[in-house]
């Protein structure tokens, strides 16, 4: 079909090196001696192991349960015994461990009972859940759970569904062979995605250096009578990048800030993903194997259908690596990495193993200073300015790298490929990105720690204030009461004193009128009266306090034993009897002790 | 007369401008000390008190107001000193303590007696538990400040360095430092 194609900026044309491995058909790799299946194989949450050491598992049995929506289940690739659930090295540039399920195959390769899904009766949500349970993830390399991409954006109409079959990285031919041999199933899988997303067009983008695959796909489309367009796109690295392929096929430019292309009405899936989705729906097979290209410094390069978890050295041995092989490159030469250990397992994202030798990949010449020639900017498919980002990343000025949109970089390696000074630019960008992420994490942790610290301080302050207030209130109440009592007592005493002194005066004047009372007497009397009143008040206060305490005691006395019915009385008698039994014994124990 | 008019105009101008300034001072009043906030943003918020102040904010205030040294924060490390020096225009000084890797406290739950003393000591509410119940540390919230160690009567809390995992692993700096060759002794 003729279509008006667009161009993306930059790109490079490295030697493709695909002919070595695309001549032979896909071969089924033999059962390996053991399978190490990492639980974390897709972006998102790490699946939780549901088996333990010693469990017998069947082929296709669930061994890791998806944790959260963006996560996909993991299954046993063959039947056998789980020998351990432990930390093993995962194919990751860090060479660090992650949780893996190790299975000793029993050689029978016995399937768990499985069958096709009742596809026409399933709702879109059912299909998403089904694909998640069957561990279907993007097989292009990033490993994004497929079900997470199958919900159209609510605001934007889905226009284009793109099947990415460009396979632009040199050496890799797994998608090419999959299309040549299993085109019909890919088209059926694509039809499932089409039913889910309901796009206006379905485009299958294949680089024009794979004429057999294009023919096979076109034949399958015609045979199944689907309105899909198989489009040959010019071979130019990285045409297989999602944003580049969207650009080439539709002319749409995906903004760097956009997280999901669904917001632009476009969704992209890898061919392998479409195939895996079809196998899951039509046969009930979870994603436990994939096609992997074994190439590079080997005598017989070809594609194998490999069980997930196969150790890479066992797989590479099938291609008879030459004597000078000194490492295994996972992925292509542009974006791949040397695996930290040859025994690391094949995972869902492994599309190619390249036997590494210093003859095939000569060591990079020493890094020279940047001469600001701008070749990298001309090659960058995202129209970034790698030389500027390089400068700031090297100086660890990460804010500036972000101003130059470092997070739009897809690490395709075009800039490093063209750099005349042999600067490993992508290394710098990876370094800067991971530093920025780490700082972000630290910043968030510090902010939340500060928030909690401030809240704790606030809480402590409040508690202190509340306590002080309570104490102050109690003290004030006490003081007021005391004052009132003292006043009352003083008034009473004064009244008594008054009558008494009046009587005294009367009697004194009556009996000894000539003896005048000493001048100081009334004053002294008054003083004495005041002291007495104070004493009296204290006495009253003490009495009142005792009275109050008595009342409180009475109020606090248990009163629920007054009106008991016969049953309760019996129970209490029982308890008392038991207590009697226990009491002497404890006493004897005490006695023994003493 | 002209002099009086000139003075009146100047006075009027002064009054108008003064009023504008006064209004601006109230309307655009800056809450808090922006410098303290900037310093505090650099400090790691572990609230560990290793600087001698009861938290990061008091230390930030001391740096801003009373000219406290900037090299007293061990969790911030040399990089923190560097950033403070850049912010304040001061000289970079070597850290006044040993720099420690990021750590997390771990409670041995078999030994814990549930005394709640560590809960009271934790500045960032990262310990959960109740009286006579086992306590545990919410690892992602722990800042590794070690303030829970001294109050524990049974010494069941230990500090462990956070190991490198795939989730927190970072790409290495691609530049290999060029080391100066040892100078040859002058003959």
XYZ file of C-alpha atoms in Angstrom:
781
model
C 0.000 0.000 0.000
C 1.310 3.389 -0.905
C 1.370 5.899 1.869
C 2.808 9.306 2.389
C 5.592 8.739 4.885
C 7.304 11.333 7.057
C 10.835 11.685 8.301
C 12.265 12.051 11.767
C 15.263 14.191 12.519
C 18.743 12.686 12.554
C 19.309 8.969 12.781
C 22.295 6.897 11.709
C 22.872 3.947 9.408
C 25.145 1.485 11.139
C 25.952 -1.778 9.307
C 22.885 -3.953 9.858
C 24.598 -7.341 10.291
C 21.242 -9.068 10.041
C 21.997 -11.565 7.312
C 24.082 -13.779 9.612
C 21.079 -14.817 11.660
C 18.033 -14.511 9.408
C 18.804 -17.349 6.977
C 17.775 -20.228 9.257
C 14.252 -20.773 10.599
C 13.409 -20.398 14.278
C 14.587 -23.445 16.204
C 13.210 -24.608 19.545
C 15.970 -24.404 22.146
C 16.371 -27.606 24.210
C 15.450 -27.630 27.893
C 18.238 -26.038 29.897
C 19.747 -27.655 33.013
C 17.932 -25.188 35.206
C 15.748 -22.127 34.883
C 16.231 -18.943 36.873
C 13.110 -16.850 36.477
C 13.419 -13.319 37.869
C 10.157 -12.100 39.367
C 10.684 -8.537 38.234
C 10.513 -8.714 34.454
C 8.328 -5.777 33.570
C 8.120 -2.143 34.490
C 6.075 -1.614 37.652
C 5.610 -3.591 40.837
C 7.674 -6.714 41.508
C 5.390 -9.769 41.409
C 5.043 -11.651 44.685
C 6.285 -15.257 44.666
C 3.499 -17.795 45.182
C 5.718 -20.898 45.288
C 8.364 -21.994 47.779
C 11.387 -24.257 47.548
C 10.385 -27.879 47.054
C 7.105 -27.144 45.244
C 6.358 -29.119 42.101
C 5.303 -26.829 39.287
C 3.807 -27.518 35.895
C 4.590 -25.665 32.711
C 2.591 -22.460 32.674
C 1.825 -22.511 36.388
C 1.745 -19.135 38.138
C 4.871 -18.547 40.223
C 4.707 -14.777 40.703
C 1.511 -12.855 41.251
C 1.183 -9.358 39.747
C 1.582 -6.653 42.387
C -0.567 -3.706 41.454
C -2.012 -2.639 38.129
C 1.283 -1.886 36.384
C 2.796 -5.323 36.904
C 2.371 -8.657 35.169
C 2.323 -12.230 36.432
C 5.265 -14.614 36.003
C 4.878 -18.314 35.187
C 6.896 -21.502 35.316
C 8.454 -22.024 31.849
C 8.519 -25.809 32.205
C 7.490 -28.506 34.660
C 9.823 -29.405 37.481
C 10.690 -28.641 41.072
C 11.308 -25.236 42.594
C 14.757 -25.568 44.110
C 14.852 -22.112 45.653
C 13.324 -18.660 45.717
C 16.397 -16.557 46.237
C 18.433 -13.589 45.090
C 20.240 -14.134 41.805
C 21.907 -11.847 39.341
C 19.507 -10.436 36.841
C 20.490 -9.251 33.356
C 20.877 -5.617 34.326
C 23.888 -3.364 33.823
C 24.282 -3.060 37.604
C 25.020 -6.760 38.041
C 22.942 -6.720 41.229
C 20.719 -9.460 42.559
C 16.965 -9.616 42.534
C 14.461 -12.205 43.685
C 14.289 -15.183 41.315
C 12.485 -18.526 41.285
C 14.883 -21.321 40.362
C 13.300 -24.373 38.763
C 14.973 -27.748 38.174
C 13.206 -29.117 35.060
C 11.946 -32.709 35.305
C 12.290 -33.148 31.537
C 8.619 -33.966 30.981
C 7.673 -30.398 30.003
C 4.200 -31.144 31.278
C 1.615 -28.408 30.781
C -0.825 -27.159 33.342
C -4.359 -27.685 32.006
C -5.060 -24.725 29.770
C -7.397 -23.752 27.013
C -8.542 -20.831 24.922
C -10.254 -17.888 26.525
C -13.891 -17.214 25.669
C -12.782 -14.115 23.793
C -16.098 -12.890 22.303
C -17.769 -12.965 25.722
C -15.033 -11.032 27.515
C -15.348 -7.366 28.349
C -12.300 -5.101 27.763
C -11.606 -5.088 31.511
C -11.689 -8.904 31.517
C -9.209 -9.013 28.657
C -6.865 -6.618 30.444
C -6.993 -8.728 33.594
C -6.544 -11.891 31.516
C -3.440 -10.561 29.780
C -2.036 -9.400 33.111
C -2.584 -12.853 34.617
C -0.900 -14.387 31.576
C 2.145 -12.191 32.012
C 1.951 -10.475 28.626
C 4.382 -7.545 28.535
C 5.900 -5.494 25.745
C 8.583 -7.593 24.062
C 10.327 -4.718 22.313
C 12.718 -4.151 25.179
C 11.177 -1.915 27.835
C 8.760 -4.574 29.082
C 5.781 -2.393 29.829
C 2.765 -4.522 30.863
C 0.582 -4.730 27.755
C -2.773 -4.494 29.525
C -1.732 -1.066 30.801
C -1.689 0.228 27.224
C -4.983 -1.288 26.111
C -7.286 1.312 27.602
C -7.915 4.238 25.251
C -7.428 7.703 26.710
C -10.870 9.009 27.732
C -10.403 12.453 26.210
C -8.795 11.619 22.873
C -10.224 9.423 20.138
C -7.867 6.580 19.220
C -6.706 7.227 15.684
C -3.809 4.921 14.936
C -2.767 1.566 16.274
C 0.811 0.920 15.245
C 2.483 -2.464 15.303
C 6.195 -1.876 15.628
C 8.043 -4.340 13.439
C 10.812 -1.983 12.403
C 13.530 -3.837 14.323
C 16.085 -1.135 13.595
C 18.940 -2.346 15.836
C 21.760 -4.098 13.989
C 22.195 -7.867 14.447
C 18.668 -8.504 15.764
C 16.353 -10.593 13.595
C 13.911 -12.153 16.055
C 10.933 -10.051 14.910
C 11.887 -10.620 11.277
C 11.760 -14.401 11.684
C 8.613 -14.248 13.807
C 6.867 -12.343 11.022
C 8.091 -14.703 8.329
C 6.921 -17.805 10.195
C 4.010 -16.736 12.357
C 2.473 -13.776 10.537
C -1.077 -15.048 10.827
C -0.961 -15.245 14.605
C 0.570 -11.772 14.796
C -2.293 -10.395 12.705
C -4.834 -12.146 14.928
C -3.148 -10.657 17.998
C -3.238 -7.261 16.330
C -6.952 -7.747 15.760
C -7.396 -8.200 19.533
C -5.612 -4.907 20.170
C -7.750 -3.323 17.458
C -10.941 -4.592 19.148
C -9.781 -3.176 22.467
C -8.679 0.251 21.284
C -10.983 0.756 18.282
C -8.578 2.898 16.267
C -9.379 4.445 12.899
C -6.342 2.841 11.224
C -4.020 -0.041 11.978
C -0.496 0.375 10.625
C 2.218 -2.246 10.708
C 5.582 -0.579 10.257
C 8.373 -2.823 8.945
C 11.799 -1.585 7.878
C 12.297 -2.065 4.156
C 15.317 -4.306 4.689
C 12.960 -7.207 5.561
C 11.141 -7.907 2.276
C 10.267 -11.504 3.220
C 8.652 -10.376 6.451
C 6.718 -7.648 4.645
C 5.451 -10.172 2.105
C 4.481 -12.664 4.795
C 2.624 -10.030 6.804
C 0.844 -8.703 3.714
C -0.192 -12.247 2.793
C -1.538 -12.843 6.309
C -3.459 -9.565 6.269
C -4.995 -10.504 2.929
C -5.773 -14.043 4.052
C -7.532 -12.866 7.207
C -9.182 -10.035 5.265
C -8.272 -7.408 7.849
C -8.076 -3.721 6.902
C -4.526 -3.395 8.221
C -1.765 -1.627 6.255
C 1.671 -3.168 6.183
C 3.985 -0.218 5.589
C 7.629 -0.487 4.580
C 9.527 2.265 6.334
C 13.033 3.323 5.276
C 15.738 1.523 7.218
C 17.289 4.172 9.420
C 18.299 3.701 13.032
C 16.301 4.323 15.327
C 13.143 3.999 13.224
C 11.946 1.392 15.717
C 11.758 3.912 18.551
C 8.082 4.378 19.354
C 8.114 8.134 18.868
C 10.168 7.851 15.671
C 7.851 5.240 14.190
C 4.820 7.359 15.053
C 6.514 10.275 13.331
C 7.340 8.269 10.214
C 3.923 6.655 9.854
C 1.570 9.423 10.931
C 3.620 12.619 10.870
C 2.669 13.265 14.501
C 5.331 14.675 16.762
C 4.976 13.347 20.302
C 5.856 16.105 22.773
C 8.683 15.220 25.088
C 6.634 15.855 28.189
C 3.907 13.426 27.157
C 4.060 10.245 29.191
C 1.716 8.172 27.108
C 1.248 8.326 23.358
C -2.390 7.290 23.937
C -3.021 10.950 24.788
C -2.257 11.696 21.141
C -4.576 8.999 19.870
C -1.730 6.648 18.966
C -0.685 3.394 20.594
C 2.317 1.286 19.639
C 2.895 -2.421 20.285
C 5.737 -4.682 19.304
C 5.020 -7.577 16.916
C 6.197 -10.065 19.516
C 3.665 -8.618 21.950
C 0.827 -9.088 19.478
C 1.933 -12.691 18.995
C 2.158 -13.325 22.777
C -1.277 -11.785 23.328
C -2.746 -14.076 20.680
C -1.111 -17.163 22.205
C -2.563 -16.179 25.591
C -6.087 -15.555 24.295
C -6.348 -18.371 21.758
C -4.430 -21.078 23.593
C -4.373 -19.930 27.205
C -0.575 -19.987 27.131
C 1.101 -17.501 29.438
C 4.235 -15.717 28.251
C 6.904 -18.292 29.127
C 9.039 -18.260 26.014
C 10.150 -15.839 23.341
C 12.218 -15.722 20.181
C 15.814 -14.689 20.816
C 18.490 -14.019 18.204
C 21.836 -15.659 18.953
C 24.476 -13.989 16.830
C 27.784 -12.152 16.865
C 30.966 -14.094 17.323
C 29.322 -17.509 16.846
C 29.683 -20.181 14.189
C 25.977 -20.665 13.666
C 23.874 -17.566 14.199
C 20.126 -18.119 14.236
C 16.918 -17.509 16.158
C 15.700 -19.764 18.937
C 12.432 -20.020 20.752
C 13.759 -19.882 24.298
C 12.128 -20.466 27.667
C 12.273 -17.452 29.962
C 14.872 -18.182 32.633
C 17.318 -20.088 30.405
C 20.885 -19.247 31.418
C 22.489 -17.161 28.672
C 25.652 -19.223 28.454
C 23.614 -22.370 27.738
C 21.697 -20.557 25.027
C 24.817 -19.053 23.513
C 26.444 -22.516 23.474
C 23.814 -23.593 20.913
C 25.352 -21.191 18.434
C 28.872 -22.512 19.082
C 30.632 -19.321 20.125
C 34.149 -18.925 18.751
C 37.132 -19.324 21.015
C 37.833 -15.604 21.399
C 34.363 -14.807 22.753
C 34.831 -12.721 25.868
C 31.343 -11.686 26.882
C 27.648 -11.632 26.071
C 25.905 -8.526 24.852
C 22.179 -8.467 25.589
C 20.194 -6.437 23.050
C 21.767 -4.813 20.063
C 25.151 -3.134 19.784
C 23.613 0.338 19.987
C 21.473 0.064 23.115
C 22.479 -3.294 24.584
C 24.867 -3.916 27.444
C 27.400 -6.528 28.406
C 25.753 -8.855 30.892
C 27.565 -8.952 34.245
C 27.764 -12.732 34.339
C 27.276 -15.319 31.544
C 24.865 -17.357 33.693
C 22.237 -14.611 33.905
C 18.848 -15.757 32.595
C 16.980 -14.805 29.457
C 14.070 -12.551 30.469
C 10.981 -11.318 28.672
C 12.896 -8.262 27.436
C 15.814 -10.256 25.975
C 15.557 -10.058 22.208
C 19.132 -10.815 21.211
C 22.360 -12.246 22.534
C 25.531 -11.195 20.780
C 28.721 -13.085 21.501
C 31.203 -10.317 22.175
C 34.776 -10.367 20.965
C 37.288 -7.583 20.755
C 37.608 -8.241 17.029
C 33.879 -7.770 16.411
C 33.558 -4.834 18.786
C 36.949 -3.207 19.104
C 37.432 -1.326 22.349
C 36.437 2.316 22.073
C 39.341 4.635 21.335
C 40.231 6.972 24.186
C 37.798 9.750 24.864
C 38.937 13.069 23.426
C 37.745 16.545 24.283
C 34.507 17.734 22.743
C 35.215 19.974 19.798
C 31.621 21.190 19.589
C 31.270 20.047 16.000
C 27.546 19.487 16.451
C 27.486 16.051 14.803
C 25.623 14.658 17.790
C 22.907 17.285 17.519
C 22.492 16.487 13.826
C 22.218 12.775 14.573
C 19.863 13.069 17.548
C 16.426 11.718 16.610
C 14.863 13.780 19.394
C 16.414 17.047 18.248
C 18.283 17.460 21.506
C 21.686 19.049 21.923
C 23.845 16.225 23.245
C 27.012 18.324 23.387
C 25.362 20.764 25.793
C 23.880 17.991 27.906
C 27.250 16.267 27.933
C 28.946 19.375 29.223
C 26.495 19.871 32.061
C 26.322 16.163 32.949
C 30.101 16.054 33.146
C 30.099 19.105 35.392
C 27.315 17.484 37.459
C 25.155 20.505 36.809
C 22.008 18.445 36.698
C 19.537 21.315 36.734
C 20.972 22.530 33.455
C 20.805 19.063 31.881
C 17.112 19.056 32.690
C 16.741 22.452 31.074
C 18.174 20.843 27.955
C 15.499 18.105 28.239
C 17.725 15.210 29.179
C 14.640 13.150 30.017
C 13.590 13.203 26.366
C 16.738 11.265 25.530
C 15.903 7.664 24.614
C 19.549 6.576 24.957
C 19.551 5.318 21.366
C 23.284 5.910 21.060
C 23.244 7.840 17.766
C 25.252 10.686 19.336
C 27.932 8.365 20.695
C 28.017 6.589 17.323
C 28.781 9.739 15.354
C 31.007 11.495 17.887
C 34.414 12.108 16.280
C 35.951 12.464 19.742
C 34.614 9.042 20.781
C 32.855 10.475 23.804
C 30.496 7.905 25.352
C 27.742 10.511 25.486
C 24.974 8.079 26.432
C 26.963 7.013 29.503
C 26.949 10.613 30.663
C 23.234 10.944 30.085
C 22.481 7.721 31.931
C 24.648 8.904 34.798
C 22.886 12.274 34.916
C 19.438 10.697 34.735
C 20.049 8.238 37.535
C 21.617 10.987 39.679
C 18.604 13.207 39.107
C 16.266 10.368 40.070
C 18.291 9.622 43.188
C 18.233 13.273 44.190
C 14.531 13.424 43.583
C 14.051 10.426 45.872
C 16.262 11.983 48.537
C 14.488 15.300 48.265
C 11.099 13.669 48.665
C 12.346 11.647 51.628
C 13.811 14.773 53.248
C 10.620 16.741 52.664
C 8.445 14.078 54.191
C 10.877 13.681 57.117
C 10.709 17.410 57.709
C 6.946 17.361 57.588
C 6.768 14.528 60.105
C 9.341 16.219 62.344
C 7.399 19.464 62.322
C 4.187 17.622 63.026
C 5.800 15.793 65.916
C 7.045 19.082 67.331
C 3.617 20.604 66.946
C 2.095 17.597 68.686
C 4.579 17.790 71.551
C 3.920 21.508 71.945
C 0.195 20.960 71.928
C 0.396 18.184 74.477
C 2.551 20.332 76.716
C 0.157 23.247 76.379
C -2.830 21.043 77.107
C -1.167 19.628 80.189
C -0.182 23.058 81.446
C -3.674 24.334 80.839
C -5.176 21.419 82.740
C -2.830 21.953 85.648
C -3.503 25.679 85.684
C -7.237 25.082 85.651
C -7.039 22.612 88.513
C -4.854 24.966 90.519
C -7.178 27.886 89.858
C -10.206 25.862 90.904
C -8.427 24.783 94.058
C -7.403 28.330 94.861
C -10.911 29.679 94.257
C -12.413 27.051 96.492
C -9.903 27.738 99.208
C -10.540 31.445 98.993
C -14.289 30.954 99.183
C -13.994 28.641 102.180
C -11.576 30.949 103.894
C -13.913 33.874 103.308
C -16.891 31.910 104.634
C -14.976 30.726 107.664
C -13.645 34.210 108.329
C -17.131 35.643 108.105
C -18.471 33.012 110.509
C -15.590 33.489 112.914
C -15.917 37.237 112.767
C -19.607 36.997 113.563
C -18.887 34.713 116.521
C -16.112 36.985 117.686
C -18.331 39.998 117.507
C -21.016 38.536 119.740
C -18.381 37.105 122.065
C -16.473 40.350 122.422
C -19.700 42.208 122.959
C -20.534 39.843 125.806
C -17.037 40.243 127.183
C -17.303 43.941 127.107
C -20.678 43.784 128.794
C -19.451 41.513 131.593
C -16.246 43.449 132.095
C -18.009 46.729 132.292
C -20.485 45.168 134.666
C -17.971 43.507 137.048
C -14.925 45.743 136.931
C -15.910 49.056 135.598
C -12.877 50.803 137.165
C -10.429 48.586 135.390
C -10.284 49.820 131.910
C -9.340 47.219 129.396
C -5.811 47.702 128.155
C -5.612 49.903 125.226
C -4.211 47.156 123.139
C -6.752 44.592 124.181
C -9.330 45.103 121.478
C -6.624 45.099 118.878
C -5.090 41.941 120.366
C -8.448 40.365 120.542
C -9.041 41.190 116.987
C -5.701 39.688 115.986
C -6.399 36.591 117.932
C -9.804 36.404 116.355
C -8.248 36.599 112.898
C -5.766 33.844 113.698
C -8.525 31.729 115.110
C -10.617 32.344 112.013
C -7.737 31.230 109.824
C -7.279 28.087 111.870
C -10.974 27.490 111.812
C -11.033 27.906 108.040
C -8.202 25.412 107.679
C -10.045 22.976 109.862
C -13.181 23.457 107.818
C -11.239 22.989 104.619
C -9.689 19.769 105.871
C -13.033 18.535 107.015
C -14.606 19.465 103.723
C -11.814 17.668 101.847
C -12.300 14.560 103.953
C -16.012 14.805 103.344
C -15.406 15.069 99.618
C -13.029 12.136 99.632
C -15.568 10.067 101.495
C -18.235 10.984 98.991
C -15.906 10.126 96.149
C -15.069 6.777 97.705
C -18.714 6.043 98.060
C -19.369 7.098 94.494
C -16.512 4.927 93.304
C -17.717 1.940 95.249
C -18.904 -0.889 93.040
C -22.613 -0.903 93.128
C -23.414 -3.582 90.587
C -23.341 -6.392 93.150
C -26.491 -5.191 94.863
C -29.232 -6.661 92.773
C -27.887 -9.987 91.606
C -29.971 -12.812 90.318
C -29.484 -16.359 91.516
C -27.223 -17.351 88.610
C -24.824 -14.436 89.138
C -24.702 -15.086 92.851
C -23.792 -18.706 92.162
C -21.069 -17.651 89.734
C -19.599 -15.307 92.273
C -19.676 -18.016 94.907
C -17.851 -20.298 92.489
C -15.218 -17.675 91.817
C -14.787 -17.031 95.507
C -14.376 -20.757 96.081
C -11.707 -20.941 93.394
C -9.969 -17.955 94.867
C -9.977 -19.710 98.201
C -8.314 -22.698 96.565
C -5.678 -20.521 94.913
C -5.060 -18.212 97.826
C -3.726 -20.838 100.292
C -1.552 -22.363 97.573
C 0.050 -19.022 96.727
C 0.485 -18.447 100.397
C 2.284 -21.744 100.752
C 4.467 -20.884 97.822
C 5.250 -17.625 99.507
C 5.879 -19.488 102.716
C 8.263 -21.852 100.991
C 10.086 -18.958 99.503
C 10.523 -17.343 102.820
C 7.591 81.461 48.233
C 9.298 79.395 45.619
C 11.386 77.721 48.299
C 8.281 76.892 50.264
C 6.679 75.406 47.145
C 9.792 73.334 46.452
C 9.876 72.052 50.004
C 6.162 71.300 49.858
C 6.611 69.315 46.620
C 9.539 67.374 48.057
C 7.597 66.741 51.257
C 4.587 65.583 49.291
C 6.802 63.299 47.237
C 8.350 61.910 50.400
C 4.934 61.253 51.899
C 3.637 59.522 48.758
C 6.737 57.378 48.352
C 6.813 56.620 52.063
C 3.204 55.551 51.948
C 3.941 53.340 48.920
C 6.918 51.776 50.673
C 4.960 51.251 53.835
C 2.149 49.638 51.887
C 4.610 47.400 50.042
C 6.287 46.408 53.296
C 2.972 45.174 54.643
C 1.521 43.790 51.426
C 4.630 41.933 50.230
C 5.973 40.945 53.627
C 8.223 37.911 53.330
C 7.175 35.241 55.793
C 10.120 33.731 57.576
C 13.740 34.172 56.588
C 14.269 33.121 52.963
C 17.943 32.405 53.628
C 17.086 30.027 56.470
C 14.663 28.255 54.177
C 17.277 27.931 51.451
C 19.810 26.520 53.893
C 17.240 24.170 55.313
C 16.434 22.876 51.826
C 20.063 21.765 51.503
C 20.184 20.096 54.923
C 19.168 16.430 54.778
C 16.333 16.694 57.343
C 17.482 13.713 59.340
C 16.855 15.779 62.512
C 19.678 13.846 64.106
C 21.182 16.661 66.154
C 24.747 15.648 65.304
C 25.465 19.311 64.533
C 24.698 20.168 68.146
C 21.363 21.796 67.384
C 18.003 20.191 68.085
C 17.094 19.661 64.436
C 17.878 20.912 60.967
C 15.981 24.169 61.245
C 17.792 25.425 64.353
C 21.097 24.629 62.643
C 19.965 26.467 59.513
C 19.029 29.447 61.654
C 22.377 29.326 63.424
C 24.217 29.287 60.087
C 22.163 32.180 58.753
C 22.100 34.372 61.847
C 25.009 33.664 64.101
C 27.546 32.575 61.502
C 27.770 28.932 62.594
C 30.198 26.758 60.618
C 28.744 24.959 57.610
C 30.675 21.706 58.049
C 28.809 20.240 61.013
C 26.267 18.089 59.246
C 27.590 14.527 58.826
C 24.512 13.150 57.016
C 24.772 15.938 54.446
C 28.338 14.928 53.743
C 30.983 16.751 51.778
C 28.501 17.459 49.034
C 26.210 19.199 51.498
C 29.104 21.382 52.702
C 29.884 22.198 49.077
C 26.334 23.235 48.349
C 26.103 25.335 51.517
C 29.368 27.014 50.591
C 28.017 27.765 47.115
C 24.825 29.199 48.563
C 26.446 31.357 51.215
C 29.605 32.305 49.369
C 31.743 30.839 52.113
C 34.834 28.752 51.882
C 34.472 24.967 51.614
C 35.731 23.271 54.743
C 36.363 19.618 55.351
C 33.527 17.910 57.190
C 33.855 18.176 60.951
C 32.966 14.490 61.393
C 33.164 11.139 59.679
C 30.860 10.854 56.673
C 28.566 7.868 56.990
C 26.677 6.069 54.246
C 22.890 6.256 54.310
C 21.611 3.879 56.949
C 18.421 2.620 58.466
C 17.618 1.504 62.016
C 16.384 -2.034 62.567
C 14.643 -3.274 65.725
C 15.322 -6.844 66.772
C 11.721 -7.721 67.370
C 12.511 -10.743 69.531
C 14.378 -8.622 72.052
C 12.086 -5.593 72.055
C 10.172 -5.259 75.327
C 7.762 -2.606 74.128
C 8.925 0.267 76.339
C 8.034 3.027 73.795
C 11.211 4.965 74.642
C 12.453 4.794 71.069
C 9.086 5.976 69.787
C 9.423 9.094 71.914
C 12.988 9.597 70.758
C 12.305 9.235 67.025
C 12.162 12.723 65.557
C 10.379 11.697 62.379
C 7.694 9.302 63.677
C 9.232 6.333 61.894
C 8.635 3.815 64.698
C 5.294 2.170 65.315
C 4.324 0.247 68.420
C 2.530 0.601 71.724
C 3.306 -0.021 75.367
C 4.208 -3.692 75.930
C 3.741 -4.361 72.219
C 6.536 -5.089 69.795
C 7.860 -2.013 68.001
C 9.043 -1.845 64.442
C 10.634 0.713 62.178
C 9.001 1.932 59.001
C 12.182 1.630 56.957
C 11.326 4.108 54.164
C 10.620 6.793 56.769
C 13.744 6.187 58.855
C 16.448 8.801 58.364
C 19.120 6.737 60.135
C 19.678 9.471 62.760
C 20.568 6.964 65.518
C 18.572 8.911 68.130
C 16.650 5.760 69.019
C 19.812 3.875 70.038
C 20.631 5.473 73.421
C 17.153 5.281 75.007
C 16.673 1.560 74.258
C 17.077 -0.264 77.592
C 17.677 -3.668 75.968
C 19.877 -2.503 73.071
C 17.719 -4.185 70.476
C 18.136 -1.487 67.826
C 20.957 -1.591 65.329
C 21.894 0.652 62.430
C 22.447 -0.944 59.055
C 23.779 0.619 55.899
C 21.165 0.612 53.143
C 22.434 -1.898 50.553
C 22.554 -1.092 46.875
C 19.639 -2.667 45.034
C 18.462 -2.483 41.454
C 15.941 0.142 42.508
C 18.447 2.556 44.003
C 21.427 1.667 41.807
C 22.986 4.544 39.918
C 25.062 4.672 36.758
C 28.648 5.505 37.565
C 30.280 8.766 36.642
C 31.942 7.993 33.301
C 34.931 10.260 33.853
C 38.019 8.494 35.135
C 39.967 10.875 37.265
C 43.500 11.446 36.105
C 45.832 10.954 39.030
C 48.941 13.014 39.272
C 52.069 10.904 39.020
C 54.214 11.133 42.147
C 56.726 13.920 41.780
C 60.244 12.756 41.268
C 62.595 13.663 44.023
C 64.816 16.524 43.042
C 68.272 15.166 42.488
